[in-house]
Amino acid sequence: MTALTCRLWWASPDDASPALLGLLDPGERERRERFRAAADRDRYLVAHALARLALARAAGCEPDRVSFTLRCRSCEHRRDRRPEPHGKPLPAGPAAGWEISISHSGDRVLLALTHGTPVGADVEQIAPGRDTDGLVDYCLRPRERGDLDRLPEGRRTEGFFGYWARKEALLKATGDGLSGGLGSVGVSGPFEPAAVVEWDSADAPVQVRLTDLDAGPGYRAALAALCAGPVNAQVCDTAELLGTRRTVG
Ligand SMILES: CC(C)(COP(=O)(O)OP(=O)(O)OC[C@H]1O[C@@H](n2cnc3c(N)ncnc32)[C@H](O)[C@@H]1OP(=O)(O)O)[C@@H](O)C(=O)NCCC(=O)NCCS
Ligand SMILES: [Zn+2]
């Protein structure tokens, strides 16, 4: 079975620069302005600039011809109509057929790109000392809670965010997002090879591949792809991609 190629770009909010602003469309620029914290504005800018540049290169078009439709599977199921479009960004225009997933946390920005196969990526900063007790019930299934409790105390926070990143990657691949419920999907122990163990949803995907990504110390990250075969994750050169915009105002 041929492997699915998934290209990954890792970036940092420090990669933000005025040259990248011109890559955002008016809606993205407005959304960016609404973040109160400069770090949030930078993470958003870098992620969306990367997405436009990577898709433009993949589709062989100018970045301003790449557009997105936003699709929230949870709202579609409930037949909700939220006034503001939200959800999984689906490339449109010349980039139709390509799939992306965006994630940002702390000093990390992550973009995943595939062709023809839905993908979900998630990076989580391991917040040491953060009180995760209240989140454990929301995120973990009883078996997972038991496994987490059995970990040495010093590994529990990382373990928790390992679970979180895997589950969120899966829910971003399907397009459910957090509304799909992190507890609906069960995964292997956070220090075991990544695998989906169970999924309580009538329309859980039949084919799914889950893998951990190396996001460096202090982070956990995961990648999910809705396919049967292996995934070949290729880390690409972010400086080279962003560098194509360095001189543009
Ligand atoms: C979107 C969500 C998955 C993001 O999780 P997070 O850990 O806060 O942030 P991440 O950086 O990992 O991911 C953010 C990206 O996920 C993508 N995203 C948003 N909704 C998505 C969905 N349903 N499926 C897949 N990807 C989604 C977007 O590209 C977003 O990037 P952007 O904010 O720069 O545009 C999560 O916050 C969520 O599901 N929120 C929806 C909750 C909600 O508002 N529910 C009511 C309406 S359904
Ligand atoms: Zn929704």
Short mmCIF file of C-alpha atoms and ligand atoms in Angstrom, two decimals:
data_model
loop_
_atom_site.label_atom_id
_atom_site.label_comp_id
_atom_site.label_asym_id
_atom_site.label_seq_id
_atom_site.Cartn_x
_atom_site.Cartn_y
_atom_site.Cartn_z
CA MET A 1 0.00 0.00 0.00
CA THR A 2 1.48 3.36 -0.96
CA ALA A 3 2.21 5.73 1.89
CA LEU A 4 0.40 9.04 2.18
CA THR A 5 2.82 11.96 2.04
CA CYS A 6 2.13 14.55 4.71
CA ARG A 7 4.29 17.67 4.65
CA LEU A 8 4.85 19.45 7.94
CA TRP A 9 6.14 22.93 8.67
CA TRP A 10 7.13 23.98 12.18
CA ALA A 11 7.35 27.68 12.88
CA SER A 12 7.40 30.08 15.80
CA PRO A 13 5.43 33.23 16.60
CA ASP A 14 8.83 34.98 16.29
CA ASP A 15 8.62 34.34 12.54
CA ALA A 16 5.85 36.97 12.36
CA SER A 17 6.76 39.98 10.23
CA PRO A 18 4.89 42.77 8.46
CA ALA A 19 5.83 41.14 5.16
CA LEU A 20 3.52 38.24 5.97
CA LEU A 21 0.47 40.43 6.61
CA GLY A 22 -0.16 40.87 2.90
CA LEU A 23 -0.75 37.13 2.60
CA LEU A 24 -3.88 37.22 4.77
CA ASP A 25 -7.27 37.89 3.25
CA PRO A 26 -9.48 40.65 4.73
CA GLY A 27 -11.38 38.19 6.95
CA GLU A 28 -8.16 36.76 8.35
CA ARG A 29 -6.74 40.23 8.96
CA GLU A 30 -9.90 41.18 10.85
CA ARG A 31 -9.77 38.01 12.94
CA ARG A 32 -6.10 38.59 13.74
CA GLU A 33 -6.84 42.14 14.90
CA ARG A 34 -9.39 40.83 17.37
CA PHE A 35 -6.78 38.90 19.41
CA ARG A 36 -5.83 41.04 22.39
CA ALA A 37 -2.44 39.40 23.06
CA ALA A 38 0.37 40.13 20.59
CA ALA A 39 1.54 36.51 20.87
CA ASP A 40 -1.88 35.28 19.70
CA ARG A 41 -1.82 37.70 16.76
CA ASP A 42 1.67 36.46 15.81
CA ARG A 43 0.76 32.75 16.06
CA TYR A 44 -2.32 33.36 13.92
CA LEU A 45 -0.39 35.39 11.33
CA VAL A 46 2.43 32.87 10.97
CA ALA A 47 0.05 29.90 10.72
CA HIS A 48 -2.15 31.46 8.07
CA ALA A 49 0.76 32.87 6.07
CA LEU A 50 2.38 29.42 6.07
CA ALA A 51 -0.88 27.83 4.94
CA ARG A 52 -1.25 30.24 2.00
CA LEU A 53 2.37 29.87 0.91
CA ALA A 54 2.39 26.07 1.19
CA LEU A 55 -0.90 25.71 -0.65
CA ALA A 56 0.11 28.16 -3.37
CA ARG A 57 3.29 26.21 -3.97
CA ALA A 58 1.43 22.88 -3.96
CA ALA A 59 -1.27 24.12 -6.32
CA GLY A 60 1.11 26.10 -8.52
CA CYS A 61 -0.72 29.40 -8.11
CA GLU A 62 -0.22 32.80 -6.49
CA PRO A 63 -0.96 32.88 -2.73
CA ASP A 64 -3.80 35.38 -3.15
CA ARG A 65 -5.70 32.88 -5.31
CA VAL A 66 -5.87 30.36 -2.42
CA SER A 67 -9.12 30.62 -0.49
CA PHE A 68 -10.81 28.56 2.21
CA THR A 69 -14.27 27.46 3.13
CA LEU A 70 -14.82 26.71 6.80
CA ARG A 71 -16.76 23.61 7.72
CA CYS A 72 -17.88 22.57 11.21
CA ARG A 73 -19.11 18.98 11.22
CA SER A 74 -20.61 19.32 14.70
CA CYS A 75 -22.84 22.21 13.68
CA GLU A 76 -23.83 20.40 10.49
CA HIS A 77 -24.99 17.45 12.56
CA ARG A 78 -27.00 19.66 14.87
CA ARG A 79 -28.17 21.73 11.90
CA ASP A 80 -27.06 24.80 13.82
CA ARG A 81 -26.53 28.02 11.97
CA ARG A 82 -23.84 30.02 13.72
CA PRO A 83 -23.67 33.52 12.27
CA GLU A 84 -19.91 33.46 11.87
CA PRO A 85 -18.31 30.79 9.66
CA HIS A 86 -16.03 28.55 11.69
CA GLY A 87 -14.49 25.11 11.71
CA LYS A 88 -12.05 23.15 9.60
CA PRO A 89 -10.47 25.22 6.84
CA LEU A 90 -10.95 23.49 3.48
CA PRO A 91 -8.73 24.85 0.69
CA ALA A 92 -10.71 26.15 -2.27
CA GLY A 93 -9.99 27.69 -5.67
CA PRO A 94 -6.87 26.30 -7.35
CA ALA A 95 -5.92 24.60 -4.05
CA ALA A 96 -9.13 22.51 -3.91
CA GLY A 97 -8.27 18.87 -3.23
CA TRP A 98 -5.45 19.71 -0.85
CA GLU A 99 -6.07 19.33 2.89
CA ILE A 100 -4.45 21.22 5.73
CA SER A 101 -4.47 21.37 9.49
CA ILE A 102 -3.24 24.28 11.58
CA SER A 103 -2.21 24.24 15.24
CA HIS A 104 -0.51 26.74 17.53
CA SER A 105 0.53 26.56 21.16
CA GLY A 106 3.17 28.48 23.11
CA ASP A 107 6.21 28.94 20.85
CA ARG A 108 5.08 26.40 18.27
CA VAL A 109 3.10 26.83 15.08
CA LEU A 110 2.39 23.70 13.04
CA LEU A 111 1.01 23.23 9.55
CA ALA A 112 0.23 19.84 8.00
CA LEU A 113 -0.54 19.43 4.29
CA THR A 114 -1.74 16.40 2.36
CA HIS A 115 -3.50 15.78 -0.92
CA GLY A 116 -6.91 14.13 -0.98
CA THR A 117 -6.83 12.80 2.59
CA PRO A 118 -8.25 14.68 5.60
CA VAL A 119 -5.59 15.41 8.15
CA GLY A 120 -5.53 16.78 11.70
CA ALA A 121 -2.51 18.11 13.58
CA ASP A 122 -2.26 19.29 17.14
CA VAL A 123 0.56 20.66 19.27
CA GLU A 124 0.14 21.31 22.98
CA GLN A 125 2.52 23.03 25.33
CA ILE A 126 3.07 20.91 28.42
CA ALA A 127 2.14 23.43 31.06
CA PRO A 128 4.12 22.33 34.12
CA GLY A 129 2.26 22.83 37.33
CA ARG A 130 -0.95 23.55 35.43
CA ASP A 131 -3.86 22.10 37.30
CA THR A 132 -5.15 19.57 34.80
CA ASP A 133 -7.43 17.82 37.34
CA GLY A 134 -10.55 19.57 36.10
CA LEU A 135 -9.70 18.69 32.49
CA VAL A 136 -9.04 15.01 33.15
CA ASP A 137 -12.73 14.09 33.40
CA TYR A 138 -13.52 16.10 30.29
CA CYS A 139 -10.70 14.64 28.20
CA LEU A 140 -10.03 11.09 29.35
CA ARG A 141 -11.94 7.83 29.44
CA PRO A 142 -11.86 5.73 32.65
CA ARG A 143 -9.19 3.37 31.25
CA GLU A 144 -7.02 6.33 30.26
CA ARG A 145 -7.44 7.96 33.68
CA GLY A 146 -6.31 4.72 35.29
CA ASP A 147 -3.25 4.56 33.03
CA LEU A 148 -2.42 8.21 33.77
CA ASP A 149 -2.71 7.64 37.54
CA ARG A 150 -0.26 4.74 37.29
CA LEU A 151 2.43 6.92 35.68
CA PRO A 152 5.19 8.30 37.93
CA GLU A 153 4.02 11.70 39.18
CA GLY A 154 6.71 13.56 37.22
CA ARG A 155 5.40 12.22 33.89
CA ARG A 156 1.68 12.77 34.44
CA THR A 157 1.42 16.31 33.06
CA GLU A 158 3.25 15.31 29.89
CA GLY A 159 1.10 12.18 29.70
CA PHE A 160 -2.06 14.24 29.94
CA PHE A 161 -1.03 16.57 27.11
CA GLY A 162 0.04 13.55 25.06
CA TYR A 163 -3.51 12.22 25.29
CA TRP A 164 -4.92 15.66 24.53
CA ALA A 165 -2.79 16.23 21.40
CA ARG A 166 -3.64 12.80 19.95
CA LYS A 167 -7.37 13.19 20.56
CA GLU A 168 -7.51 16.72 19.23
CA ALA A 169 -5.57 15.72 16.11
CA LEU A 170 -8.18 13.01 15.47
CA LEU A 171 -11.11 15.39 15.99
CA LYS A 172 -9.48 17.97 13.73
CA ALA A 173 -9.00 15.35 11.01
CA THR A 174 -12.73 14.55 11.07
CA GLY A 175 -13.66 18.24 11.32
CA ASP A 176 -15.61 17.77 14.56
CA GLY A 177 -13.19 19.85 16.61
CA LEU A 178 -13.56 19.86 20.37
CA SER A 179 -17.35 19.75 19.99
CA GLY A 180 -16.84 16.11 19.00
CA GLY A 181 -15.84 15.45 22.63
CA LEU A 182 -12.29 14.47 23.56
CA GLY A 183 -13.76 11.69 25.69
CA SER A 184 -15.51 10.12 22.69
CA VAL A 185 -12.25 8.71 21.38
CA GLY A 186 -9.90 6.42 23.28
CA VAL A 187 -6.19 6.22 22.44
CA SER A 188 -3.22 4.17 23.61
CA GLY A 189 -1.16 5.21 26.65
CA PRO A 190 0.80 8.43 26.06
CA PHE A 191 4.20 6.72 26.25
CA GLU A 192 3.07 3.77 24.09
CA PRO A 193 3.04 3.85 20.27
CA ALA A 194 0.12 6.04 19.21
CA ALA A 195 -3.04 4.13 18.26
CA VAL A 196 -6.79 4.62 18.26
CA VAL A 197 -8.28 2.08 20.67
CA GLU A 198 -11.99 2.96 20.58
CA TRP A 199 -14.27 5.65 19.21
CA ASP A 200 -17.87 6.15 20.41
CA SER A 201 -19.42 7.87 17.47
CA ALA A 202 -21.89 6.62 14.90
CA ASP A 203 -19.78 8.14 12.16
CA ALA A 204 -16.31 7.51 13.49
CA PRO A 205 -13.93 7.06 10.54
CA VAL A 206 -13.28 3.48 9.49
CA GLN A 207 -9.76 4.26 8.31
CA VAL A 208 -7.50 6.30 10.52
CA ARG A 209 -3.78 6.59 11.17
CA LEU A 210 -2.45 8.26 14.30
CA THR A 211 1.15 9.14 15.04
CA ASP A 212 3.04 11.29 17.53
CA LEU A 213 5.21 14.13 16.25
CA ASP A 214 8.40 15.40 17.83
CA ALA A 215 7.70 19.00 18.83
CA GLY A 216 10.77 19.31 21.06
CA PRO A 217 11.03 19.56 24.84
CA GLY A 218 8.02 20.97 26.64
CA TYR A 219 5.52 20.03 23.95
CA ARG A 220 3.49 17.06 22.76
CA ALA A 221 2.14 16.86 19.23
CA ALA A 222 0.23 14.38 17.10
CA LEU A 223 -0.91 13.86 13.53
CA ALA A 224 -4.02 12.00 12.37
CA ALA A 225 -4.90 11.12 8.78
CA LEU A 226 -8.11 9.47 7.58
CA CYS A 227 -6.48 6.77 5.49
CA ALA A 228 -5.73 3.05 5.74
CA GLY A 229 -2.09 2.99 4.73
CA PRO A 230 1.06 4.34 6.36
CA VAL A 231 1.77 8.06 6.60
CA ASN A 232 5.11 9.45 5.51
CA ALA A 233 5.50 12.69 7.50
CA GLN A 234 8.10 14.99 5.95
CA VAL A 235 9.33 17.99 7.90
CA CYS A 236 9.92 20.84 5.45
CA ASP A 237 12.06 23.97 5.55
CA THR A 238 9.98 26.77 7.09
CA ALA A 239 12.63 29.49 6.69
CA GLU A 240 12.81 28.75 2.98
CA LEU A 241 9.02 28.92 2.57
CA LEU A 242 8.58 32.10 4.61
CA GLY A 243 11.74 33.56 3.08
CA THR A 244 9.96 33.86 -0.23
CA ARG A 245 8.00 36.74 1.40
CA ARG A 246 10.77 38.39 3.37
CA THR A 247 11.16 41.36 1.08
CA VAL A 248 7.51 41.91 0.22
CA GLY A 249 5.69 44.70 2.06
C1 LIG B 1 -10.90 24.65 16.84
C2 LIG B 1 -10.27 23.84 17.95
C3 LIG B 1 -10.19 22.38 17.50
C4 LIG B 1 -8.90 24.47 18.16
O1 LIG B 1 -8.20 23.95 19.20
P1 LIG B 1 -7.03 24.75 19.94
O2 LIG B 1 -6.21 23.75 20.67
O3 LIG B 1 -7.64 25.88 20.66
O4 LIG B 1 -6.17 25.43 18.78
P2 LIG B 1 -5.20 24.85 17.68
O5 LIG B 1 -4.20 25.91 17.51
O6 LIG B 1 -4.70 23.47 17.94
O7 LIG B 1 -6.10 24.75 16.37
C5 LIG B 1 -6.65 25.90 15.81
C6 LIG B 1 -6.98 25.64 14.36
O8 LIG B 1 -7.86 24.54 14.19
C7 LIG B 1 -8.58 24.75 12.97
N1 LIG B 1 -9.95 24.38 13.23
C8 LIG B 1 -10.96 25.09 13.74
N2 LIG B 1 -12.08 24.34 13.83
C9 LIG B 1 -11.76 23.12 13.35
C10 LIG B 1 -12.50 21.90 13.17
N3 LIG B 1 -13.79 21.81 13.52
N4 LIG B 1 -11.86 20.86 12.63
C11 LIG B 1 -10.55 20.94 12.28
N5 LIG B 1 -9.80 22.06 12.43
C12 LIG B 1 -10.42 23.13 12.97
C13 LIG B 1 -8.40 26.19 12.55
O9 LIG B 1 -7.54 26.21 11.43
C14 LIG B 1 -7.71 26.80 13.74
O10 LIG B 1 -6.73 27.73 13.38
P3 LIG B 1 -7.03 29.29 13.45
O11 LIG B 1 -7.68 29.56 14.76
O12 LIG B 1 -5.67 29.91 13.33
O13 LIG B 1 -7.90 29.59 12.29
C15 LIG B 1 -11.11 23.93 19.20
O14 LIG B 1 -10.87 25.13 19.86
C16 LIG B 1 -12.58 23.81 18.90
O15 LIG B 1 -13.07 22.79 18.47
N6 LIG B 1 -13.32 24.86 19.11
C17 LIG B 1 -14.71 24.87 18.76
C18 LIG B 1 -15.52 25.02 19.99
C19 LIG B 1 -16.71 25.81 19.64
O16 LIG B 1 -16.64 27.00 19.42
N7 LIG B 1 -17.85 25.14 19.54
C20 LIG B 1 -19.06 25.80 19.17
C21 LIG B 1 -19.21 25.76 17.69
S1 LIG B 1 -19.04 24.16 17.10
ZN ZN B 2 -19.59 24.54 15.00
#
